[in-house]
Amino acid sequence: MQKYFHIVTYGCQMNVHESEKIAGMLSELGYKNCNEMTEADIVVFNTCCIRENAENHAFGNIGMLKKLKSQRRDLIIAVGGCLPQQIGKAGDLHEKFPYVDIIFGTHNLHKLKEYVQLKEKQKKSVISIEEDSGFICEDEKPLRTSYPNAWVNITYGCNNFCSYCIVPYVRGRERSRKSENIIAEAEELVAKGYKEITLLGQNVNSYGNGTDDLSFPRLLERIAKIEGKFRLRFMTSHPKDFSEELAKVISENPKICRCVHLPVQSGSDVVLKAMNRKYTAQDYKNKIAVLRKYVPDCALTTDLIVGFPGETDEDFEKTLELVRSINYSSAFTFVYSKRNGTVAAGMPEQIPEEISKTRIMKLVELVNSLTREQSLKYVGKTVEILCEGYDEKKDMYLGRDEFGRMGYFKSDKDAIGDFVNIKILKANGVSLVGERV
């Protein structure tokens, strides 16, 4: 009898790719993917704890399965990822949701297949949270779900300890995969027809630090020389490690997208110091100047946090000034989220919610206005889109250009996975609408 799995993913691309790894393990056990939790024989929650709303969302969805579990005692419910890796959270989960069968963390995700088999045999709950050992599993077989895009981890963990961030505590210290394994994985993906590869890490710029392996720019260069037509992206970068060498490699290799995500978080030196970001606003601007010297048309995106403890009106205005001066292509904007266990959680000057709300609305308005201005510049131009999917509501295909701008177009034939030239007819904020040429 065929059994089915359903995975609920929270958080960033890192988690999306880890869910592909989970899907691969369950497939090896004979399970097939299904779209509804109610149809599944095993439901896996791949959690995130970077922000409080992601954590609350996960708790809410786990709670919703209580009734289904009472109706189907053989249903296996597993909760893994960052949330249970936090100190004490696994116990809290077990106490709050005793019907959850498997609880595991970030450092033993590769053992999920073993835990499922154990649960199937013994019918007992499995709770296993391991400490960071520096281990990297290299024999994973992800069930990739995002064709024509593919994600490739190059580093795990983080050494930066930004004062607001829980990542180093739940993901462990930074460690890099061997370049030979990364390059081999990229070669295999290109051979299988994937058209865009995104290298993943909490800080890809520091890849190889402390080892005798390649630097990140040299790794990019090696992958970009793989035969075949494909795009190469990377995320996320830390400004303190962004180098002139990297900017030069981007300029010299056309397969590397001229689109860089470089999170600044704040435009205030006072706030940046409190965040432990290890650069000033001027340092950041200098990095951007170097990048634009080598790649003048590079699209820049960023992350911005408002309402960080102690942030004054003057600090916030400096963030707005920096955003205007850089002229970002787009930005991810967040209200500071207090995470227990981080340095910032203990800072005395927590910002009232109403002030943070006013600031985020003002910031979003500015970012959206800049994004609209850049989108309007596309009108009348012909751009190359990598078609990623089909929007049934719009009855149009969609994909991004190398600068990350989403474009929609009509096509008489299936275009998913194709590089398509479209002439832009209009711009709708962050997206474009065109016709195939």
XYZ file of C-alpha atoms in Angstrom:
437
model
C 0.000 0.000 0.000
C 1.427 3.373 -1.048
C 2.252 5.788 1.776
C 2.490 9.572 1.440
C 4.380 12.447 3.068
C 3.666 16.147 3.375
C 6.292 18.723 4.394
C 5.473 22.150 5.858
C 8.400 24.543 5.425
C 9.027 27.808 7.268
C 11.750 30.370 6.656
C 14.339 30.988 3.985
C 15.789 29.212 0.937
C 18.076 27.287 3.276
C 15.006 25.640 4.807
C 13.392 25.122 1.401
C 16.447 23.151 0.306
C 16.558 21.222 3.577
C 12.946 20.234 2.955
C 14.106 18.848 -0.387
C 16.617 16.738 1.546
C 13.866 15.553 3.896
C 11.723 14.671 0.877
C 14.632 12.682 -0.549
C 14.989 10.639 2.635
C 11.269 9.893 2.815
C 11.256 8.921 -0.855
C 13.993 6.384 -0.130
C 11.643 4.861 2.450
C 8.964 4.463 -0.226
C 6.830 7.507 0.612
C 5.458 9.813 -2.108
C 4.696 13.495 -1.810
C 1.110 14.727 -1.474
C -0.329 18.237 -1.359
C -2.633 17.923 1.666
C -1.748 17.124 5.284
C -4.997 15.197 5.645
C -3.888 12.741 2.941
C -0.419 12.121 4.381
C 0.891 9.188 6.416
C 3.727 11.358 7.719
C 3.731 15.142 8.168
C 7.059 16.904 8.747
C 7.282 20.474 10.023
C 10.634 21.982 8.991
C 10.681 24.960 11.329
C 12.367 28.351 11.539
C 12.933 30.478 14.636
C 14.614 33.521 13.091
C 11.471 35.561 13.688
C 8.761 35.162 16.308
C 5.915 35.031 13.763
C 7.464 31.992 12.034
C 7.693 30.208 15.376
C 4.106 31.073 16.297
C 2.889 29.976 12.880
C 4.565 26.596 13.332
C 3.016 26.117 16.797
C -0.410 26.950 15.376
C -0.148 24.436 12.539
C 1.183 21.676 14.790
C -1.737 22.282 17.126
C -4.205 21.927 14.269
C -3.128 18.297 13.765
C -4.289 17.169 17.214
C -7.756 16.248 15.928
C -6.389 14.472 12.865
C -3.966 12.493 15.032
C -6.826 11.378 17.303
C -8.690 10.098 14.244
C -5.626 8.433 12.682
C -3.353 6.975 15.325
C -0.958 5.663 12.674
C -0.224 9.182 11.375
C 3.423 10.121 12.061
C 4.051 13.763 12.975
C 7.650 15.031 12.975
C 8.958 18.465 13.986
C 12.501 19.428 13.063
C 14.783 22.332 12.245
C 15.718 25.462 14.145
C 12.798 25.670 16.562
C 13.475 22.433 18.509
C 17.242 23.071 18.354
C 16.826 26.004 20.764
C 17.655 25.224 24.387
C 14.622 23.751 26.121
C 12.325 23.936 23.085
C 12.270 20.198 22.374
C 10.934 19.572 25.872
C 8.386 22.362 25.472
C 7.216 20.855 22.182
C 6.846 17.397 23.706
C 4.906 18.768 26.672
C 2.646 21.017 24.613
C 2.107 18.540 21.762
C 2.488 15.010 23.224
C 1.035 13.534 20.026
C 4.131 14.596 18.042
C 6.083 11.410 17.254
C 9.523 12.672 16.199
C 11.414 15.776 17.331
C 14.848 16.491 15.846
C 17.170 19.457 15.379
C 19.372 21.044 12.749
C 22.480 18.969 13.490
C 20.828 15.579 12.966
C 18.446 16.270 10.105
C 20.348 13.650 8.079
C 19.163 10.982 10.547
C 15.434 11.513 9.939
C 15.135 8.353 7.854
C 16.533 6.383 10.795
C 14.051 8.016 13.205
C 11.078 7.243 10.948
C 12.127 3.604 10.706
C 12.515 3.468 14.501
C 9.054 4.948 15.007
C 7.503 2.507 12.517
C 9.050 -0.457 14.351
C 8.731 0.492 18.027
C 5.738 2.870 17.962
C 7.516 5.036 20.559
C 8.234 8.748 20.311
C 11.712 9.758 19.179
C 13.221 12.942 20.636
C 16.786 13.592 19.511
C 18.568 16.940 19.668
C 22.300 16.787 18.987
C 25.010 19.360 19.628
C 27.082 20.890 16.842
C 29.886 18.478 15.962
C 31.011 20.202 12.773
C 29.798 17.209 10.748
C 28.716 17.752 7.135
C 26.637 15.058 5.459
C 27.766 14.688 1.839
C 25.655 11.720 0.686
C 22.258 13.426 0.725
C 19.937 12.881 -2.233
C 17.453 15.759 -2.229
C 14.158 15.427 -4.048
C 14.390 18.733 -5.878
C 11.118 20.604 -6.282
C 12.111 23.941 -7.799
C 13.140 23.169 -11.409
C 14.672 24.926 -13.301
C 16.279 26.343 -10.142
C 18.512 24.351 -7.826
C 19.929 25.157 -4.390
C 23.427 24.082 -3.336
C 24.735 24.492 0.220
C 28.361 25.598 0.398
C 28.521 26.508 4.103
C 26.563 25.701 7.248
C 26.356 27.680 10.472
C 27.651 31.149 11.264
C 30.505 32.733 13.224
C 29.293 36.334 13.204
C 27.020 36.428 16.280
C 25.021 39.501 15.300
C 23.376 40.554 18.542
C 19.811 40.063 17.243
C 20.343 36.714 15.522
C 19.645 33.212 16.839
C 21.320 31.422 13.890
C 24.748 30.689 15.472
C 22.977 29.135 18.464
C 20.763 26.801 16.417
C 22.930 26.227 13.336
C 26.328 26.007 15.010
C 29.696 27.379 14.019
C 30.517 28.006 10.383
C 31.881 25.110 8.351
C 32.491 24.823 4.620
C 31.876 21.917 2.296
C 34.790 20.722 0.200
C 34.958 22.587 -3.092
C 35.320 19.351 -5.074
C 31.945 18.153 -3.756
C 30.255 21.481 -4.483
C 31.632 21.630 -8.037
C 30.645 18.002 -8.684
C 27.105 18.727 -7.493
C 26.884 21.786 -9.740
C 28.177 19.810 -12.737
C 25.555 17.119 -12.121
C 22.782 19.710 -11.907
C 23.784 21.360 -15.173
C 23.997 17.948 -16.839
C 20.442 17.216 -15.647
C 19.154 20.415 -17.238
C 18.909 22.818 -14.316
C 19.262 26.397 -15.564
C 19.922 28.357 -12.391
C 22.082 27.355 -9.427
C 22.028 29.313 -6.179
C 24.862 28.760 -3.703
C 23.596 28.913 -0.122
C 25.170 29.810 3.206
C 24.599 32.083 6.172
C 27.663 33.972 4.920
C 28.870 32.668 1.567
C 31.615 35.325 1.372
C 33.578 33.641 4.132
C 33.525 30.251 2.410
C 36.782 28.370 2.981
C 38.020 30.614 5.791
C 40.448 28.721 7.981
C 40.907 25.905 5.467
C 43.275 25.299 2.553
C 40.360 25.072 0.121
C 39.309 27.640 -2.491
C 38.187 31.148 -1.575
C 34.587 32.050 -2.404
C 35.496 34.106 -5.511
C 37.634 31.230 -6.848
C 34.806 28.758 -6.150
C 32.385 30.951 -8.102
C 34.877 31.185 -10.920
C 35.274 27.393 -11.098
C 31.520 26.768 -11.182
C 30.971 29.501 -13.775
C 33.340 27.649 -16.133
C 31.118 24.550 -16.259
C 29.965 23.958 -19.840
C 26.343 24.743 -20.684
C 23.935 27.679 -20.476
C 22.936 28.404 -16.889
C 22.896 31.192 -14.336
C 24.786 31.288 -11.058
C 23.571 33.147 -7.962
C 24.579 33.199 -4.303
C 23.136 34.233 -0.963
C 23.564 35.469 1.662
C 26.589 37.762 1.780
C 27.953 39.612 4.798
C 29.259 43.098 3.944
C 32.347 42.774 6.138
C 33.634 39.936 3.923
C 32.621 41.330 0.526
C 35.837 41.825 -1.443
C 37.143 43.558 -4.545
C 38.225 40.109 -5.758
C 34.589 38.955 -5.663
C 33.389 42.038 -7.572
C 36.021 41.397 -10.226
C 35.026 37.721 -10.598
C 31.373 38.735 -11.095
C 32.394 41.191 -13.812
C 34.527 38.617 -15.648
C 32.034 35.740 -15.690
C 28.749 36.333 -17.544
C 27.089 33.258 -16.019
C 27.227 34.921 -12.580
C 24.111 37.066 -12.230
C 24.702 40.779 -11.869
C 22.487 40.815 -8.808
C 23.935 40.877 -5.293
C 22.039 40.575 -2.026
C 24.068 42.457 0.589
C 22.171 42.947 3.870
C 22.947 46.283 5.507
C 20.298 46.076 8.309
C 20.672 49.746 9.345
C 22.134 53.033 8.153
C 23.134 54.146 11.649
C 26.643 53.451 12.920
C 25.331 53.419 16.494
C 22.788 50.732 15.660
C 25.248 48.750 13.521
C 27.683 48.654 16.424
C 24.930 47.502 18.791
C 24.020 44.841 16.231
C 27.676 43.676 16.160
C 27.737 43.981 12.369
C 31.466 44.904 12.269
C 31.184 47.670 9.654
C 30.000 51.279 9.479
C 27.549 52.804 7.019
C 30.502 54.349 5.176
C 32.305 50.992 5.069
C 29.197 49.564 3.450
C 28.989 52.386 0.900
C 32.656 51.852 0.052
C 31.940 48.184 -0.683
C 29.073 49.200 -2.968
C 31.342 51.674 -4.769
C 33.851 48.887 -5.458
C 31.107 46.578 -6.716
C 29.721 49.241 -9.052
C 33.190 50.075 -10.284
C 33.465 46.547 -11.704
C 29.753 45.853 -12.315
C 28.102 49.233 -13.010
C 24.667 47.770 -13.795
C 24.578 45.389 -10.812
C 21.173 45.180 -9.098
C 21.459 45.454 -5.323
C 19.038 44.024 -2.797
C 19.269 44.122 0.966
C 17.745 43.342 4.365
C 16.669 46.140 6.711
C 15.600 46.006 10.363
C 13.693 48.797 12.123
C 12.911 49.078 15.809
C 16.191 47.590 17.029
C 16.673 48.267 20.763
C 17.821 51.827 21.306
C 17.103 52.963 17.723
C 16.259 56.683 17.787
C 14.388 58.756 15.224
C 17.773 60.051 14.080
C 19.079 56.503 13.643
C 16.022 55.590 11.577
C 16.437 58.686 9.377
C 19.999 57.573 8.637
C 18.617 54.250 7.411
C 16.254 56.105 5.071
C 19.157 58.261 3.841
C 21.271 55.180 3.109
C 18.425 53.493 1.209
C 18.001 56.600 -0.956
C 21.737 56.879 -1.621
C 22.192 53.216 -2.612
C 18.971 53.047 -4.676
C 18.258 49.368 -4.077
C 16.508 47.246 -6.634
C 14.386 45.822 -3.816
C 14.673 45.125 -0.112
C 13.355 42.783 2.555
C 12.159 44.902 5.470
C 11.556 43.658 9.010
C 10.546 44.899 12.407
C 13.078 43.739 15.018
C 11.980 40.439 16.538
C 13.196 39.684 20.061
C 14.836 36.248 20.225
C 15.530 34.810 23.663
C 19.147 33.779 24.050
C 20.542 36.609 21.928
C 22.418 39.634 23.263
C 19.821 42.072 21.925
C 17.022 40.365 23.864
C 18.604 41.662 27.073
C 19.078 45.225 25.877
C 17.063 47.671 28.030
C 15.764 50.084 25.372
C 13.223 47.883 23.557
C 11.258 49.989 21.069
C 7.458 50.255 21.538
C 5.441 48.415 18.897
C 3.605 51.526 17.691
C 6.907 53.313 16.943
C 8.290 50.290 15.061
C 5.059 50.030 13.077
C 5.254 53.677 11.995
C 8.889 53.279 10.967
C 8.367 50.081 8.972
C 5.478 51.638 7.039
C 7.629 54.634 6.142
C 10.527 52.406 5.108
C 8.340 50.104 2.998
C 6.854 53.125 1.239
C 10.346 54.370 0.322
C 11.568 50.949 -0.825
C 8.449 50.395 -2.936
C 8.817 53.789 -4.606
C 12.417 53.003 -5.589
C 11.411 49.560 -6.854
C 8.627 51.062 -9.004
C 11.053 53.601 -10.487
C 13.464 50.840 -11.496
C 10.678 48.673 -12.916
C 9.437 51.524 -15.104
C 12.878 51.703 -16.754
C 12.221 48.237 -18.200
C 9.218 49.333 -20.277
C 9.977 49.100 -23.994
C 13.099 46.987 -23.486
C 13.595 43.332 -24.411
C 14.964 41.149 -21.610
C 15.876 37.496 -21.205
C 13.720 35.650 -18.703
C 14.329 32.195 -17.280
C 10.808 30.782 -17.144
C 10.190 29.239 -13.708
C 6.493 28.481 -13.655
C 2.926 29.156 -14.691
C 0.428 31.382 -12.874
C -3.037 29.889 -13.346
C -4.825 32.994 -12.045
C -3.048 35.272 -14.481
C -2.961 32.601 -17.203
C 0.641 33.612 -17.839
C 4.111 32.118 -17.546
C 6.590 33.792 -15.221
C 10.299 34.007 -14.617
C 13.117 36.347 -13.625
C 15.803 38.162 -15.506
C 19.370 37.973 -14.212
C 18.754 41.066 -12.066
C 16.000 39.236 -10.179
C 13.042 41.140 -11.644
C 9.956 38.964 -12.191
C 8.360 39.031 -15.636
C 5.032 37.580 -16.863
C 4.221 36.617 -20.436
C 1.845 34.544 -22.580
C 3.078 31.488 -24.462
C 1.361 28.981 -26.736
C 3.664 26.214 -25.516
C 5.112 25.135 -22.195
C 8.055 27.456 -21.523
C 9.120 26.266 -18.058
C 12.888 25.798 -18.030
C 13.441 27.880 -21.171
C 15.331 31.132 -21.533
C 12.781 33.424 -23.200
C 13.138 36.927 -24.633
C 10.190 39.164 -23.788
C 9.490 42.775 -24.645
C 8.281 44.643 -21.571
C 4.929 46.367 -22.105
C 4.177 47.543 -18.575
C 5.495 47.502 -15.021
C 3.449 46.669 -11.931
C 5.621 47.581 -8.959
C 8.093 44.731 -8.496
C 6.891 42.742 -11.527
C 6.860 43.224 -15.280
C 4.439 42.200 -18.030
C 5.661 41.557 -21.559
C 5.187 39.658 -24.777
C 7.360 36.899 -26.145
C 9.554 37.970 -29.088
